[in-house]
PDB file of C-alpha atoms in Angstrom:
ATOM      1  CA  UNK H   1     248.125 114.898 190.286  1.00 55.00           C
ATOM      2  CA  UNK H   2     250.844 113.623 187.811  1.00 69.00           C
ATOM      3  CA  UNK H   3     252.408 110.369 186.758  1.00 88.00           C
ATOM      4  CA  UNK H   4     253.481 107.962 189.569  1.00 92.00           C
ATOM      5  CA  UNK H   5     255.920 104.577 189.602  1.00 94.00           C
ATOM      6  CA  UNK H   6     255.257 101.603 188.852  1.00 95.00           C
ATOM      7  CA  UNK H   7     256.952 100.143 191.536  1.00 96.00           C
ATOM      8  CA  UNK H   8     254.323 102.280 193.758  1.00 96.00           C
ATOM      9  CA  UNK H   9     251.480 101.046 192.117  1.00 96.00           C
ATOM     10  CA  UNK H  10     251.798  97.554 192.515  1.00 97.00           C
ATOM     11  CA  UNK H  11     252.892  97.517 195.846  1.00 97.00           C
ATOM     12  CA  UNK H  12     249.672  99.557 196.319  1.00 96.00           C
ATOM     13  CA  UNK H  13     247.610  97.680 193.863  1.00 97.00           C
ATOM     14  CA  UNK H  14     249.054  94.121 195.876  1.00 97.00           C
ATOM     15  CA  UNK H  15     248.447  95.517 199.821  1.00 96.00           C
ATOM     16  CA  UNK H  16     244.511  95.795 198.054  1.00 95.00           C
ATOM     17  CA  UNK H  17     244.447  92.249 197.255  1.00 94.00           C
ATOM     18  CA  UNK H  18     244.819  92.514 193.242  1.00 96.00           C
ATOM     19  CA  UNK H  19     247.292  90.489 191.473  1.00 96.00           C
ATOM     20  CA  UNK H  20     249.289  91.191 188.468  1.00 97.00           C
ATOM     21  CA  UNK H  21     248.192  88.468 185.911  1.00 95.00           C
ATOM     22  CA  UNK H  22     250.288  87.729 182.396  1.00 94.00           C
ATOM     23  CA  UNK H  23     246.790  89.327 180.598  1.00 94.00           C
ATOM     24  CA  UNK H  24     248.832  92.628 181.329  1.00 96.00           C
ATOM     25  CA  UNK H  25     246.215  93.672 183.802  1.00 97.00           C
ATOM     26  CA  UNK H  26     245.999  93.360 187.547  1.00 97.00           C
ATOM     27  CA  UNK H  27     242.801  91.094 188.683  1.00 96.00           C
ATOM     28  CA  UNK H  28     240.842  91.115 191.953  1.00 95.00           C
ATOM     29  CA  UNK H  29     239.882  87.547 192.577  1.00 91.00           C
ATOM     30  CA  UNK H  30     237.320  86.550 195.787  1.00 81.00           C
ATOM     31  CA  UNK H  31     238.969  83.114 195.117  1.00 73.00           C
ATOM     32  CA  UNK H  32     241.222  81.203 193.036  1.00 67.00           C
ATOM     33  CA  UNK H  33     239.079  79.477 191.200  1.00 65.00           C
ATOM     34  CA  UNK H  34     236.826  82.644 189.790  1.00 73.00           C
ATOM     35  CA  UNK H  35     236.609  85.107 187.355  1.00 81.00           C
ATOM     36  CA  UNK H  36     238.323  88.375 187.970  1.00 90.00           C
ATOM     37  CA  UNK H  37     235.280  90.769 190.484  1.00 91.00           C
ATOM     38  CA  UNK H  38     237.322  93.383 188.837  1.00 95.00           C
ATOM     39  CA  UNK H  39     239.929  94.560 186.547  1.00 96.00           C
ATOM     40  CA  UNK H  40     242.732  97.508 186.770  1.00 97.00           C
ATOM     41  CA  UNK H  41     244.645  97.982 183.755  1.00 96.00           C
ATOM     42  CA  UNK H  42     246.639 100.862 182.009  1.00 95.00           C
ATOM     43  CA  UNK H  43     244.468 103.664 181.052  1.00 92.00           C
ATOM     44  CA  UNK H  44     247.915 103.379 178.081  1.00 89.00           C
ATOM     45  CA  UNK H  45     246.817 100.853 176.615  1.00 81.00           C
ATOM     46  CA  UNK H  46     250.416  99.182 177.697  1.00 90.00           C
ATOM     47  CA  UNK H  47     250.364  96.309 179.285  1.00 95.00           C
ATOM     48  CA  UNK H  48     251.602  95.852 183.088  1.00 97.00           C
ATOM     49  CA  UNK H  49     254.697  93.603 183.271  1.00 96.00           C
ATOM     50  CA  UNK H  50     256.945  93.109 186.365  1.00 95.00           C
ATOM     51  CA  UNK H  51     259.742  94.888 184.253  1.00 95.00           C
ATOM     52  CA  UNK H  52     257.648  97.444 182.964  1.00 95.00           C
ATOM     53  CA  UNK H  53     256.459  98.189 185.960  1.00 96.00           C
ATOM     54  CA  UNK H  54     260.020  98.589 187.870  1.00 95.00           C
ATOM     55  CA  UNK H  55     261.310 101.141 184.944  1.00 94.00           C
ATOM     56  CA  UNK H  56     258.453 102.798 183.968  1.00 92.00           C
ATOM     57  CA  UNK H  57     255.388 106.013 185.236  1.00 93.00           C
ATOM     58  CA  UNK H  58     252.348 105.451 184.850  1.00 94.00           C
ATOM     59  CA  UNK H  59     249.762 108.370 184.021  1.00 93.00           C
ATOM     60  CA  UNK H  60     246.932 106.710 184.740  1.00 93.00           C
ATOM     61  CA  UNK H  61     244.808 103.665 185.641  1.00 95.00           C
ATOM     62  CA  UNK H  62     241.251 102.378 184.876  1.00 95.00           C
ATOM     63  CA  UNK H  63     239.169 100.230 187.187  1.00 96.00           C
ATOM     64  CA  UNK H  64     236.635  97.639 185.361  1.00 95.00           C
ATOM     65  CA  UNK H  65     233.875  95.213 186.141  1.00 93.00           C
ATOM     66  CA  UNK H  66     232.241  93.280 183.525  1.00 89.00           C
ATOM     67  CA  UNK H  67     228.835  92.966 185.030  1.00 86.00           C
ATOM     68  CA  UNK H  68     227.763  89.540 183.794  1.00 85.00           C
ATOM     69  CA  UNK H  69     231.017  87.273 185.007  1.00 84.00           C
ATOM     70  CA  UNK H  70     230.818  88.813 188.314  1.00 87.00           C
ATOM     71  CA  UNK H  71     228.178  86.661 190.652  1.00 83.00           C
ATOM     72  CA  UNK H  72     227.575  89.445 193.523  1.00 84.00           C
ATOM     73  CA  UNK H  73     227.439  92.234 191.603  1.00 87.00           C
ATOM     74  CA  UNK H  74     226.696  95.305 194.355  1.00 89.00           C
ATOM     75  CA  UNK H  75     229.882  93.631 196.367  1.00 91.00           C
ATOM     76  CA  UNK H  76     232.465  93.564 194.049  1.00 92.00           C
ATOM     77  CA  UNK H  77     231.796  97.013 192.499  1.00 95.00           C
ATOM     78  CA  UNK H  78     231.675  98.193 196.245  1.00 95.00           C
ATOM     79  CA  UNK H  79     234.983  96.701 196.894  1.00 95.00           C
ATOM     80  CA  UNK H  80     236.199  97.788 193.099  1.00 96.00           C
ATOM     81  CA  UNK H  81     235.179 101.730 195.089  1.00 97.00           C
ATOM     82  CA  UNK H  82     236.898 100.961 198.077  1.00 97.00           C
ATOM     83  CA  UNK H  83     240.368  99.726 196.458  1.00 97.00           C
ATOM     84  CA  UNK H  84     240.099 102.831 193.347  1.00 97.00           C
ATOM     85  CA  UNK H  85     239.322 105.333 196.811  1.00 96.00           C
ATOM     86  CA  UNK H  86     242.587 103.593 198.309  1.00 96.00           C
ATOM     87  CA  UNK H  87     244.424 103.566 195.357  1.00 95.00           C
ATOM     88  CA  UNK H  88     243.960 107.590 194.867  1.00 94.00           C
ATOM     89  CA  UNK H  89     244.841 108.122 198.105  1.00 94.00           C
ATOM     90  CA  UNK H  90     247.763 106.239 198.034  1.00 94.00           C
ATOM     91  CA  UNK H  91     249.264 107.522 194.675  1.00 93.00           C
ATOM     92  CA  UNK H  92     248.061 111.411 195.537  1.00 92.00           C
ATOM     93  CA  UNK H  93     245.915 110.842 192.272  1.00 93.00           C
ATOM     94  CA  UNK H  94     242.679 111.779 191.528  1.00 93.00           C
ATOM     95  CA  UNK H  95     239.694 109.512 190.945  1.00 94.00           C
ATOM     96  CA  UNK H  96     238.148 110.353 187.437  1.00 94.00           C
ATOM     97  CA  UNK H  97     235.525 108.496 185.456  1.00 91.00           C
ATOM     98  CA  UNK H  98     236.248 108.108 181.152  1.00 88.00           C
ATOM     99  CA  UNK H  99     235.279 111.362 180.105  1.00 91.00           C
ATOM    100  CA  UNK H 100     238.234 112.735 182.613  1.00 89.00           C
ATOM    101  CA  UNK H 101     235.876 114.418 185.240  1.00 93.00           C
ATOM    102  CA  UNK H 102     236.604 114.143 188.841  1.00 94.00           C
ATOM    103  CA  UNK H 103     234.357 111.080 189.902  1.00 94.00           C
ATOM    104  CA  UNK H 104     232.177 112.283 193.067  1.00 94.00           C
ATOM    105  CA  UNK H 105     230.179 110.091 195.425  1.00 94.00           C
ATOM    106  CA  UNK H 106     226.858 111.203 193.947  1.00 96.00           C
ATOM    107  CA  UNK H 107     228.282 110.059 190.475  1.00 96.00           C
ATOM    108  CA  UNK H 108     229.706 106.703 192.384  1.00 96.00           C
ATOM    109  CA  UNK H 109     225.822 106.361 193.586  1.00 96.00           C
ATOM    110  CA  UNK H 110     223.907 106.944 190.283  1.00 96.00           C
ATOM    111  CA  UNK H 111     226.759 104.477 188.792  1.00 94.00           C
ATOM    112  CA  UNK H 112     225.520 101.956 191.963  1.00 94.00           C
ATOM    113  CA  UNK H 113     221.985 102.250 190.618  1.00 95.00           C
ATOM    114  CA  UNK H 114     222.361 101.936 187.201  1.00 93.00           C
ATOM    115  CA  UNK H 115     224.079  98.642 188.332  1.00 92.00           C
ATOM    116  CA  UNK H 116     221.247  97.366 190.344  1.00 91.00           C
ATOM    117  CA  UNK H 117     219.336  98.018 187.107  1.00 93.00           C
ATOM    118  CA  UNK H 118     221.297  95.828 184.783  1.00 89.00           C
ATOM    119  CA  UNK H 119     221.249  93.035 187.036  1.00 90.00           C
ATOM    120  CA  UNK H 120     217.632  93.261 187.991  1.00 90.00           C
ATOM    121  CA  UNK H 121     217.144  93.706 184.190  1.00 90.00           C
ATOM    122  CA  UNK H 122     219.283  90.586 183.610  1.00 90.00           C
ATOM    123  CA  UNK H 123     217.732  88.249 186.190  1.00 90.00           C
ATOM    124  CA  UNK H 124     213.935  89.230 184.986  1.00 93.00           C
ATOM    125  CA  UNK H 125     215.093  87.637 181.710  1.00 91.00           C
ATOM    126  CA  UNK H 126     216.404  84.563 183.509  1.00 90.00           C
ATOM    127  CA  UNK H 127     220.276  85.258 183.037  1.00 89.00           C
ATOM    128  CA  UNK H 128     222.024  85.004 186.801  1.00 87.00           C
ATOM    129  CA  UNK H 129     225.378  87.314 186.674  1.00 85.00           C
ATOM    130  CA  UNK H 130     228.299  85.032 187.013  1.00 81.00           C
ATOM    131  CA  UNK H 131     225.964  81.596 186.048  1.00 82.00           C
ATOM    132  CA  UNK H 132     227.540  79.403 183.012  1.00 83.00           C
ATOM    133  CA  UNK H 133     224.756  81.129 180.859  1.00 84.00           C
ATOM    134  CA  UNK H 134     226.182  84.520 181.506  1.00 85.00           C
ATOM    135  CA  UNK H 135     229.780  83.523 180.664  1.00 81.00           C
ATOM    136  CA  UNK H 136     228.394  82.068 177.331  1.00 83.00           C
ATOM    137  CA  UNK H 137     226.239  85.078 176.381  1.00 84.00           C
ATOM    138  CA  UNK H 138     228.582  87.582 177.151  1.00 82.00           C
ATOM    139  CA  UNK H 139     231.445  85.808 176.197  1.00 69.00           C
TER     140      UNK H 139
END
């Protein structure tokens, strides 16, 4: 429904548990020590800073998992839902998937599935999501 701060976006983006890292990008972590379950990052292609983020709108957002790093796959893209659904809320936006069309829960569902796929698909051929192999395949 329009640009919104920055300011309001990382205060929303922080109350969901994601943290603005110096990659440019906010991360969702499960714990300190892991990779990201998640990614949000300018749909801009500029990077998030703390300044540029107290002086500057933002249009727009994208929400990413990279399937292989992340070890509970189904989880984190449920949470990755749940944080995007708070985020729109929360910003009066509108949840949208690359192609700009609105992003409905039957879309959200065949998305889930396709998921399950991939990481059936990937554990048939002996590659666990999130394992040291995975992080060296899809490196």
């Amino acid at each position: 429904a329009g640009a919104f701060t920055g300011t309001k976006l990382r205060g929303l983006a922080e109350a969901q548990g994601l943290t603005l890292s110096s990659t440019g990008r906010f991360n969702y972590l499960e714990n300190a020590n892991s990779q990201p379950s998640f990614v949000m990052f300018n749909r801009d292609d500029h990077l998030f800073s703390a300044d540029m983020l107290r002086s500057s709108v933002v249009k727009g957002v994208t929400f990413q998992m990279d399937i292989p790093h992340v070890q509970q796959c189904a989880e984190a893209f449920n949470r990755m839902v749940q944080v995007a659904r708070q985020m729109e809320f929360g910003l009066n936006a509108v949840l949208v998937d690359d192609n700009n069309k609105v992003l409905s829960d039957i879309k959200i569902e065949k998305i889930r599935q396709l998921l399950n796929v991939i990481q059936a698909t990937m554990l048939v051929r002996g590659i666990v999501p999130g394992s040291d192999s995975a992080l060296r395949l899809f490196s």
